Coordinates of C-alpha atoms in Angstrom, one line a residue:
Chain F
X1244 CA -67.0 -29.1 78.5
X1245 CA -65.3 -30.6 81.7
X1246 CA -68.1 -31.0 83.6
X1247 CA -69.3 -33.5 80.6
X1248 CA -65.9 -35.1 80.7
X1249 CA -65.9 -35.5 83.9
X1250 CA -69.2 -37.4 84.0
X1251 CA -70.0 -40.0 81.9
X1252 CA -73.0 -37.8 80.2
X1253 CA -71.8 -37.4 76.5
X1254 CA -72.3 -34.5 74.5
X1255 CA -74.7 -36.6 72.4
X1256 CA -77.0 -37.8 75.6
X1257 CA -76.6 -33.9 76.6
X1258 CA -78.2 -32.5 73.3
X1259 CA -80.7 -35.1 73.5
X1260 CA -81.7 -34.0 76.8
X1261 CA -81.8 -30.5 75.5
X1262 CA -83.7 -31.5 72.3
X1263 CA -86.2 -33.3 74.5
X1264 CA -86.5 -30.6 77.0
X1265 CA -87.3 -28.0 73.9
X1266 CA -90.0 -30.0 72.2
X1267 CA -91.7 -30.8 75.9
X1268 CA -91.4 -27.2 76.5
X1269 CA -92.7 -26.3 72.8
X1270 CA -95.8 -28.6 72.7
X1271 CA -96.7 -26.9 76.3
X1272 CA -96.1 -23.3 74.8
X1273 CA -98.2 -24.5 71.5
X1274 CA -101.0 -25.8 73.4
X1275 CA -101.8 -22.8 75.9
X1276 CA -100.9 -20.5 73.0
X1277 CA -103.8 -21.8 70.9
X1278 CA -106.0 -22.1 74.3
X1279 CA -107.5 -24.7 75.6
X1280 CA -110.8 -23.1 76.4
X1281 CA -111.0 -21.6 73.0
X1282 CA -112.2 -23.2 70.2
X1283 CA -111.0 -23.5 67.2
X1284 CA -112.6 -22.1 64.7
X1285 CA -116.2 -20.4 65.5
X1286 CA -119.4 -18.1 63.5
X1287 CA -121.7 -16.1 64.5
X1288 CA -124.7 -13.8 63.7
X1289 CA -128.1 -12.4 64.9
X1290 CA -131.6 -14.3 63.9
X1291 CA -134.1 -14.9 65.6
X1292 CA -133.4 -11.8 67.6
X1293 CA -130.8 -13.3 69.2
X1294 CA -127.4 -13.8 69.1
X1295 CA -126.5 -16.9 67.6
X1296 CA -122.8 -18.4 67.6
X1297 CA -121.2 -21.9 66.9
X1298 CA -117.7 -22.7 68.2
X1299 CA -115.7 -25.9 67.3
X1300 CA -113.8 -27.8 69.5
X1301 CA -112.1 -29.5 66.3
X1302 CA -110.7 -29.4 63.2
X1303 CA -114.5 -29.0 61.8
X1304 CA -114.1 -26.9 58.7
X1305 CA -115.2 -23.5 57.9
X1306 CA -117.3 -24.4 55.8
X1307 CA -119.0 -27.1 57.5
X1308 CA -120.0 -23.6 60.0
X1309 CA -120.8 -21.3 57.5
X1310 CA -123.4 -24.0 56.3
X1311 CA -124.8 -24.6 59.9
X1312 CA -124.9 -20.2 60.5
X1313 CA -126.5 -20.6 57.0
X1314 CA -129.6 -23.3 58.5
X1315 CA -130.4 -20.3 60.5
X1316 CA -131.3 -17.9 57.5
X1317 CA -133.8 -20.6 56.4
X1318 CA -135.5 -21.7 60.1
X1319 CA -136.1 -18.0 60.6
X1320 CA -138.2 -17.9 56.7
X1321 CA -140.0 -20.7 58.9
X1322 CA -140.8 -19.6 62.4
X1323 CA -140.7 -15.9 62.3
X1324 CA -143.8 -14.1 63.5
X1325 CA -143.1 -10.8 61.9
X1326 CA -140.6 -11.3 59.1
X1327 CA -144.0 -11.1 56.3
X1328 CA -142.4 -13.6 54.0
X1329 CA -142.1 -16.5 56.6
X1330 CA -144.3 -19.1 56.9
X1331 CA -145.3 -18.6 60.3
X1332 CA -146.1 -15.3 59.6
X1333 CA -148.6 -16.3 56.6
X1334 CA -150.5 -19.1 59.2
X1335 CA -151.4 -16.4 61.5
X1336 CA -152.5 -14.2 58.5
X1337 CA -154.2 -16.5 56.7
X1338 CA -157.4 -15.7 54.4
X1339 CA -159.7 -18.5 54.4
X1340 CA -160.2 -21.6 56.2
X1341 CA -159.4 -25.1 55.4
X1342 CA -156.0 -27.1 55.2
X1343 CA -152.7 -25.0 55.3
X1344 CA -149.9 -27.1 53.7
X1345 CA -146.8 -26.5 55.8
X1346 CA -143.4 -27.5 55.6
X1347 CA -142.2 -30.7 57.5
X1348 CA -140.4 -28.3 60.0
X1349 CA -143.6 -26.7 60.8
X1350 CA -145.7 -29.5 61.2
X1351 CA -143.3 -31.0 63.9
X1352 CA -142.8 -28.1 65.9
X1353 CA -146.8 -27.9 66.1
X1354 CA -146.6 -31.2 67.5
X1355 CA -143.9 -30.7 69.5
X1356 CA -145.6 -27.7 70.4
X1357 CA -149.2 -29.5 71.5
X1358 CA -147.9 -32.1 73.1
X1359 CA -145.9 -29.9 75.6
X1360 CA -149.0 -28.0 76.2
X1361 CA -150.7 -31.0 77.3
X1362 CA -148.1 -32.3 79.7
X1363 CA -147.5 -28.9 81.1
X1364 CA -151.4 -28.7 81.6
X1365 CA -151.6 -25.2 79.3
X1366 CA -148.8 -23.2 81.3
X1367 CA -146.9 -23.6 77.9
X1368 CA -148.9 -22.6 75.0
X1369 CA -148.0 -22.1 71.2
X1370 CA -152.4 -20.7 70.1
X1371 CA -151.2 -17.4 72.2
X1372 CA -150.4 -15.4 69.7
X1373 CA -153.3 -13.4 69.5
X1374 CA -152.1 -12.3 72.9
X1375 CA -148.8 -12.2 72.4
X1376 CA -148.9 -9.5 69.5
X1377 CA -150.9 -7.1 71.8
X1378 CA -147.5 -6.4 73.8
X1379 CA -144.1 -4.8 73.0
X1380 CA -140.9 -6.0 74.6
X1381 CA -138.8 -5.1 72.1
X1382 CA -139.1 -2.0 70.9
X1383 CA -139.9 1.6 72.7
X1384 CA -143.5 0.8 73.4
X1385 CA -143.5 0.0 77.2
X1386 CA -147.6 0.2 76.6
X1387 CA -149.4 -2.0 78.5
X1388 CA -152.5 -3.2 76.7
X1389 CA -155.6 -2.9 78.4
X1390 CA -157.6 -5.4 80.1
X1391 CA -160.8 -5.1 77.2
X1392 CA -157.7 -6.0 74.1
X1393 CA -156.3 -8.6 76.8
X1394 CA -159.7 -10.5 77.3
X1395 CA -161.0 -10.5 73.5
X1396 CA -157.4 -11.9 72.7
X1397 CA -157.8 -14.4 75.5
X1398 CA -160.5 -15.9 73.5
X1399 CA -158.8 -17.1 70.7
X1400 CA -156.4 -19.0 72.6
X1401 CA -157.7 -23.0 72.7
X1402 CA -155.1 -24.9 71.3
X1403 CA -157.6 -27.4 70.7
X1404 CA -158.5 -25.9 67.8
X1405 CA -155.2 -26.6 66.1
X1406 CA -155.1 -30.0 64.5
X1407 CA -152.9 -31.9 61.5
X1408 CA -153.4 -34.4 59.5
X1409 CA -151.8 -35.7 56.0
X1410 CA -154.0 -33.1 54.4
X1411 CA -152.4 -30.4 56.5
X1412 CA -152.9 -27.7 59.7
X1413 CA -156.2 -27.0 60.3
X1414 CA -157.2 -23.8 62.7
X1415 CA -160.6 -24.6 63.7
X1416 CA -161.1 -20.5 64.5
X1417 CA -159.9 -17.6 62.3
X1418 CA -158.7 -15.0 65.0
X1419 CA -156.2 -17.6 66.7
X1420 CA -152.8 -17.4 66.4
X1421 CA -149.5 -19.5 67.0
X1422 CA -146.5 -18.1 68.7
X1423 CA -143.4 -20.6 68.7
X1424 CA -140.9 -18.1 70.1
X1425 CA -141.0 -20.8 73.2
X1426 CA -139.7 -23.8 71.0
X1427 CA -138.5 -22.8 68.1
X1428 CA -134.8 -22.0 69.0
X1429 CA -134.6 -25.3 70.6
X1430 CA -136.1 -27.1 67.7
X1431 CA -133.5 -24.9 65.6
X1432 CA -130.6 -25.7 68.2
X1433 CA -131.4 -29.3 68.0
X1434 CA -131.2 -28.9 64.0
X1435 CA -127.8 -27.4 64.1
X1436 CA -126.0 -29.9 66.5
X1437 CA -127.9 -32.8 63.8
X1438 CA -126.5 -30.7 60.9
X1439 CA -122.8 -30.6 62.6
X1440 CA -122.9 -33.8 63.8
X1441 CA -123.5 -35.6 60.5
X1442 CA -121.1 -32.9 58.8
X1443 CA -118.5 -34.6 60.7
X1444 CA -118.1 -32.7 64.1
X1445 CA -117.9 -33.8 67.3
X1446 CA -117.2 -31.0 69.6
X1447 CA -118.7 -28.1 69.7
X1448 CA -121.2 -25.8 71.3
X1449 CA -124.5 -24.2 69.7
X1450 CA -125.5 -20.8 71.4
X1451 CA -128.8 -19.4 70.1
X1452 CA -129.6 -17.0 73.5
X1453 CA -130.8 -18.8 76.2
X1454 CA -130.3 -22.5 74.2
X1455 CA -126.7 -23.8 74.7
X1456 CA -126.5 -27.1 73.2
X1457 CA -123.2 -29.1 73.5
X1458 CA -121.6 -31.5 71.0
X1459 CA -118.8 -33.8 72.7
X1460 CA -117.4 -33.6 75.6
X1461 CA -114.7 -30.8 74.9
X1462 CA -111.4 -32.8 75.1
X1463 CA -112.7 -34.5 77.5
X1464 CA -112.8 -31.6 80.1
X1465 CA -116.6 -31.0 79.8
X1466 CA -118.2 -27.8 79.0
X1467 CA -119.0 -25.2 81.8
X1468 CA -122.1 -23.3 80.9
X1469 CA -122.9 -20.5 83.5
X1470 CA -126.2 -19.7 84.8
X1471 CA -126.3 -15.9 84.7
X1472 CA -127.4 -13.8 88.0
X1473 CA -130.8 -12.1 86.7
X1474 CA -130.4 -8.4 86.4
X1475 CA -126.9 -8.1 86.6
X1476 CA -125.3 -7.1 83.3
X1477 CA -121.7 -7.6 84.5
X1478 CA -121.7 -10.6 83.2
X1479 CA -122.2 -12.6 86.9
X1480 CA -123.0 -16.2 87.2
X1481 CA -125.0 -17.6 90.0
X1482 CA -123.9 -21.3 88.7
X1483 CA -121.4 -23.2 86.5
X1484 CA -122.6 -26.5 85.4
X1485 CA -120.3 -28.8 84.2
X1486 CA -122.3 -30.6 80.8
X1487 CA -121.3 -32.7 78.1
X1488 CA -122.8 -34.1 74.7
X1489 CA -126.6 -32.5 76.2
X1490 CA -128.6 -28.9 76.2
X1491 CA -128.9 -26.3 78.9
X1492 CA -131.9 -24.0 78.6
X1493 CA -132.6 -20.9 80.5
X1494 CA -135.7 -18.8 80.6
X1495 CA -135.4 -16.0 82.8
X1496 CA -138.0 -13.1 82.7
X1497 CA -135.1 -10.5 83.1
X1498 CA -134.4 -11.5 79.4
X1499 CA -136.9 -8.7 77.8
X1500 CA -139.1 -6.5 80.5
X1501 CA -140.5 -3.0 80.6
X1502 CA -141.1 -0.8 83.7
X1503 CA -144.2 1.0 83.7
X1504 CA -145.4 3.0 87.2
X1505 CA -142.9 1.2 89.0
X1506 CA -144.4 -2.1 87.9
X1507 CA -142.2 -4.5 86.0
X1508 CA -143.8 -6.4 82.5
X1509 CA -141.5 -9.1 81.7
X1510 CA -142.2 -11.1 78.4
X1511 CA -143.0 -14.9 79.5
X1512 CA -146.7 -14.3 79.3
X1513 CA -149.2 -16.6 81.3
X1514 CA -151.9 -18.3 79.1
X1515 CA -154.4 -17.8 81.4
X1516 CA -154.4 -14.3 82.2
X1517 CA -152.3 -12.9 78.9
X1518 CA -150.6 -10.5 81.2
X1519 CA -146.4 -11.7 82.3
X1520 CA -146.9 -14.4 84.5
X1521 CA -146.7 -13.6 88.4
X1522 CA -144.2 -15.4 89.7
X1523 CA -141.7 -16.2 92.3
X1524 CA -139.2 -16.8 89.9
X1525 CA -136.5 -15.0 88.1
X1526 CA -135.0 -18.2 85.9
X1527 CA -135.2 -21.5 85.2
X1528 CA -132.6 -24.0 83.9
X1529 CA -133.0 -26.9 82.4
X1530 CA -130.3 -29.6 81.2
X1531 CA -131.9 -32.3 78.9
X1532 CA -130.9 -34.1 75.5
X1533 CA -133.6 -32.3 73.7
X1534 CA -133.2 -28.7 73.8
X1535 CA -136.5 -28.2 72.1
X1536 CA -138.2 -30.0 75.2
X1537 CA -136.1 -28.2 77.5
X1538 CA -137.2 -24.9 76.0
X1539 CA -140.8 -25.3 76.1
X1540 CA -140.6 -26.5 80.2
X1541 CA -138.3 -23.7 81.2
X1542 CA -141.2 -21.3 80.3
X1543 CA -143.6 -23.5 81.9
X1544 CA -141.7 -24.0 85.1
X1545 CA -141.4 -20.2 85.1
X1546 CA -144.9 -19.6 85.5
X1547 CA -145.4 -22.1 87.6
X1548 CA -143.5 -20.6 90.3
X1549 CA -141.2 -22.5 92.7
X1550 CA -142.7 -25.0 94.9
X1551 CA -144.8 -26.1 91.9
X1552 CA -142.2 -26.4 89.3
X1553 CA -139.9 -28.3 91.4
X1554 CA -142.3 -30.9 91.5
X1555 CA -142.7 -30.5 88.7
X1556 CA -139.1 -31.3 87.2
X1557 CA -139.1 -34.0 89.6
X1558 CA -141.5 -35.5 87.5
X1559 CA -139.4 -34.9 84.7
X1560 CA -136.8 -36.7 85.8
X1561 CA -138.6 -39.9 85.7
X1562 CA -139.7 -39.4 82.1
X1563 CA -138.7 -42.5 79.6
X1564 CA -138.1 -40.2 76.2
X1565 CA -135.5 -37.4 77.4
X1566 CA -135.9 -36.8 80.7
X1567 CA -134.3 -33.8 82.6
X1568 CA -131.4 -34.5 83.8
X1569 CA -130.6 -31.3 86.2
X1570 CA -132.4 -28.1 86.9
X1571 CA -131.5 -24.8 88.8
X1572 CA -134.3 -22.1 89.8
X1573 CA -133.6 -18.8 91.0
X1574 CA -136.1 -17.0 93.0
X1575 CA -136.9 -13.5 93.7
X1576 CA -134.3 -13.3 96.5
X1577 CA -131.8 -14.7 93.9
X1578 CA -131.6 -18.0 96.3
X1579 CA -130.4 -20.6 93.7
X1580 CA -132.0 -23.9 93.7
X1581 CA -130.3 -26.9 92.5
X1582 CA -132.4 -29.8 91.5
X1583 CA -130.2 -33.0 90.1
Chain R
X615 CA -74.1 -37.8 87.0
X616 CA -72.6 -35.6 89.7
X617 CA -74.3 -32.3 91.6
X618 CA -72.9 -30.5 89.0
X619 CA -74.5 -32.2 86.0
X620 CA -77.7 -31.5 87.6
X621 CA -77.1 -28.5 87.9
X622 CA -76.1 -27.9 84.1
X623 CA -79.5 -29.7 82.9
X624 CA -81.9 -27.9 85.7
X625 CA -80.2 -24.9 84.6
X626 CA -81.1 -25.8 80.4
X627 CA -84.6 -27.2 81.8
X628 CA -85.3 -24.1 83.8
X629 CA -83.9 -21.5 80.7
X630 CA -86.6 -23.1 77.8
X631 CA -89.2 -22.7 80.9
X632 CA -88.5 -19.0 81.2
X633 CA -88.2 -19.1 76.6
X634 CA -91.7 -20.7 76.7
X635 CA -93.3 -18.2 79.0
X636 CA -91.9 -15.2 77.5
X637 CA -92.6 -17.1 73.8
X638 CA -96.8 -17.3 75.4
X639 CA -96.9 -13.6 76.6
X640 CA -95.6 -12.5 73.5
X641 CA -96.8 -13.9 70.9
X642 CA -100.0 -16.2 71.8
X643 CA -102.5 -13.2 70.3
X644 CA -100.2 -13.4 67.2
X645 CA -102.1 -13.9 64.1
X646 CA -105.3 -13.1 66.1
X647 CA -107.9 -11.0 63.9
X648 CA -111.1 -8.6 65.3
X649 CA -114.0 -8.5 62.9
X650 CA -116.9 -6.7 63.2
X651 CA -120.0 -7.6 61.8
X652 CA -123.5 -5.4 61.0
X653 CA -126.4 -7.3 60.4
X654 CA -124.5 -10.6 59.8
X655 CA -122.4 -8.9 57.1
X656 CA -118.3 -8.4 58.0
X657 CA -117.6 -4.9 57.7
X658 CA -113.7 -4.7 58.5
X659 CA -111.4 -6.7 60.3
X660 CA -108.0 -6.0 61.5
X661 CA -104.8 -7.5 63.5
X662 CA -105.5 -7.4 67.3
X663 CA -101.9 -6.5 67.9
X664 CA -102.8 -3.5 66.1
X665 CA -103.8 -0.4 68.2
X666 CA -106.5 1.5 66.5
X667 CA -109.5 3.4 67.5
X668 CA -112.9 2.9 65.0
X669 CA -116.9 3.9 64.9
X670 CA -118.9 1.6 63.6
X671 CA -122.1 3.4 62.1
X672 CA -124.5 3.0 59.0
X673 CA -123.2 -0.3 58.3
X674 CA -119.4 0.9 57.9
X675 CA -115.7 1.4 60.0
X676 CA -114.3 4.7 60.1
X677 CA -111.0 5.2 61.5
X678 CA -110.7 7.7 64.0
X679 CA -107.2 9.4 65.5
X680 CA -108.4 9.6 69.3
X681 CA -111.7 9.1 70.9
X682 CA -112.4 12.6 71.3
X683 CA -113.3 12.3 67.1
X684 CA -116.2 10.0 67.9
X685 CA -119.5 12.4 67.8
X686 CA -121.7 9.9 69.9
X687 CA -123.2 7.6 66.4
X688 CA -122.8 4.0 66.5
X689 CA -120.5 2.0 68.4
X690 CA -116.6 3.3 70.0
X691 CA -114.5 0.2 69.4
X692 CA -111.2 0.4 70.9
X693 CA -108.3 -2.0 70.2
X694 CA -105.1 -1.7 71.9
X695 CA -103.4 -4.3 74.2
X696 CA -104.4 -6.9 72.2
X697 CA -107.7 -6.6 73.3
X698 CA -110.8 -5.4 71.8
X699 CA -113.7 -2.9 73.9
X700 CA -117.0 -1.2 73.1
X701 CA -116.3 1.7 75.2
X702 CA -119.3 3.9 74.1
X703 CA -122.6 3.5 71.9
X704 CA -126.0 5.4 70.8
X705 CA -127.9 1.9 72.0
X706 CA -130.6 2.2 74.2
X707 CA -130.0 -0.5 76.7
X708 CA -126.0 0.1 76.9
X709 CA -125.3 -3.6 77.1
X710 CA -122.5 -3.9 74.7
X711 CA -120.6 -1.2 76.6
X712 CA -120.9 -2.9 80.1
X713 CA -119.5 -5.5 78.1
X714 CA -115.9 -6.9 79.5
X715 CA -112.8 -6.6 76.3
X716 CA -112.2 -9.8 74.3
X717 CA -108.7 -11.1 73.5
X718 CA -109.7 -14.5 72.9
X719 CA -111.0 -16.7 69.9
X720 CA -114.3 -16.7 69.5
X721 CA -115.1 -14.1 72.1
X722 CA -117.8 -11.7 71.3
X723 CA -119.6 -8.8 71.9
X724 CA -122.9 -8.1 70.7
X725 CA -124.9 -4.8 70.7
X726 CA -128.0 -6.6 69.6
X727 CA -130.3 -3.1 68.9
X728 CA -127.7 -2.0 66.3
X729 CA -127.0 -5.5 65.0
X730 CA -123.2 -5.2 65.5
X731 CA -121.0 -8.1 66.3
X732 CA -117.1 -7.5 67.5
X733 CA -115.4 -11.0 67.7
X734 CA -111.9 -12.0 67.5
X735 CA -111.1 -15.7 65.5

């Protein structure tokens, strides 16, 4: 104790110091103990073939995720097209003509749906069904269907025969068939975030594959979503983008593919031929407020190719309702293209 | 305050520094759980701090002394470190294997063709 009587530092002002030095020290500790990049409390789970997680940034409670991992269970008795007891499934198998009453989910996804064909001029298409059930990307198949299957399919493809009105969905041709696997997650994603958001959240992050949808601005830091490297399962990115409070959608074709004779058959099929589109690109990502948007125009964008589909998203960018706020397109020599 | 008293605070400043780090590096996994999960249902869960070795297979954990045990069904999760790996699997595509370990909340790894989820909260 001489030093302290030698000064004019008490013992009091010296255990204050010390007491003020521990709790600094301790909220420091406490805080990178609990992490700042991880979240709080998360869920997750597998639907829609994919793997589907929620993390909070708050105190959201468990509950309030369990309920949102729950939504999922009852989007996928919606827009499943081979569970046998989902909706979708009993459009595209349906008996007779006439109206088909569908659920208020369902009727705006179709919209949605339509409306993305037009302004993407067909490249995205939900009346491909027919053609879409003649392949296998999922399970051991790796058979590619031949051209007479591909061309009778191709047939019952017009999305103007698809049409609702207060009466119902009409399908103005027994044979055609939807496929929503192109929207549906972001329709879903957007769901969720609306679900959390009016549960009391306000920062978290949606995952449902390739559909990242952000709530909040994480602390204020911003969320860094990574654009994978196509092909590389190490887990590389070939971009971080730094979002907040928006969605960031990625198509890639490296996301289901076969090899057959040293040919590849990736799954983002074009409309117009019914075989995987050929294109210069490996993945497209989009950043808009509506995932659902953003999900249909990745796949279009994809087949477009490059040159096209930057113009594309250019176009984009000027539109009044949700426009894209930032893309990145990665060719076939994995050159990354940045379009903000 | 002389040299000295600076000295004697830098000194108490710089001791709950080196008490904080030590405090992060050994106990920020505390408390820290793996569960797995098969077809959205949790199947077992246990402390990360916690070495053990388990298959995962028809929907259940078994606890197995060393990896040689595991005959080549299901997923090899290994815990030990405080970190949680998918060392070896019956999947086709492998994915969940080239996965990197998970320490961390919410961190995951997915082996999507046998529907099985490891994740640490």
């Amino acid at each position: 104790m001489n030093i302290l009587q030698k000064t004019r530092l008490s013992k009091y002002e010296v255990i204050m110091l010390i007491i003020m030095a521990s709790v600094f020290m301790t909220g420091c500790t406490l805080s990178a103990g609990n992490g700042e990049d991880e979240p709080q409390s998360s869920i997750n789970g597998i639907y829609f073939d994919t793997f589907v997680s929620i993390s909070a940034y708050d105190d959201t409670p468990a509950e309030v995720l369990k309920g949102a991992i729950g939504e999922c269970e009852k989007y996928e008795k919606i827009f499943s097209r081979t569970d046998e007891e989902s909706q979708l499934y009993s459009i595209n198998n349906r008996s007779a003509g006439g109206a088909i009453c569908i659920s208020k989910d369902m009727s705006r996804v179709i919209a949605a749906g339509l409306e993305y064909g037009k302004m993407t001029e067909g490249r995205f298409d939900i009346a491909i069904g027919a053609v879409t059930k003649q392949w296998d990307f999922h399970g051991d198949g790796c058979v590619v269907p031949d051209g007479k299957t591909i061309e009778d399919a191709l047939k019952h493809t017009d999305a103007t025969a698809i049409s609702q009105n207060d009466s119902g969905l009409f399908i103005d041709d027994d044979k055609l068939e939807m496929d929503l696997g192109g929207i549906a997650k972001g329709y879903i994603a957007d769901r969720l975030k609306e679900y959390l958001t009016e549960n009391g959240c306000t920062e978290a992050v949606i995952a449902l594959g390739g559909n990242i949808v952000c709530i909040g601005d994480k602390r204020g830091q911003g969320y860094s979503v990574g654009v994978k490297t196509p092909f590389d399962n190490t887990g590389k990115l070939s971009k971080v983008l730094n979002v907040s409070d928006t969605s960031v959608v990625t198509s890639g074709v490296y996301e289901r593919y076969f090899e057959k004779d040293g040919q590849m058959y990736h799954h983002i099929l074009d409309p117009a031929t019914g075989y995987p589109a050929g294109t210069d690109l490996y993945s497209v990502t989009i950043v808009c407020d509506d995932s659902m948007k953003a999900d249909a125009l990745t796949t279009a964008v994809l087949i477009m190719g490059e040159k096209e589909g930057i113009e594309y998203i250019r176009e984009r960018m000027k539109d009044e309702v949700s426009p894209v706020k930032q893309a990145v397109l990665i060719n076939d020599r994995y050159s990354v293209t940045e379009i903000n | 305050m002389k040299k000295k008293d600076y000295i004697l605070i830098s000194s108490l400043i710089i001791g709950i520094l080196i008490l904080a780090v030590v405090w992060k590096c050994a106990f920020s996994s505390a408390g820290r759980e793996v569960y797995v999960t098969v077809s959205n249902e949790e199947i077992c869960s246990c402390n990360i701090n916690e070495d053990c070795i388990l298959q995962i297979i028809d929907g259940s954990a078994i606890c197995l002394k060393d990896e040689n045990e595991f005959d080549g069904r299901g997923n090899l999760l290994i815990i030990s470190g405080g970190k949680a790996d998918v060392i070896s699997a019956d999947c086709p595509d492998g994915v969940c294997v080239d996965m990197p370990p998970i320490s961390k909340c919410g961190e995951s790894i997915v082996c999507m063709p046998n529907a099985v989820i490891v994740s640490v909260r």
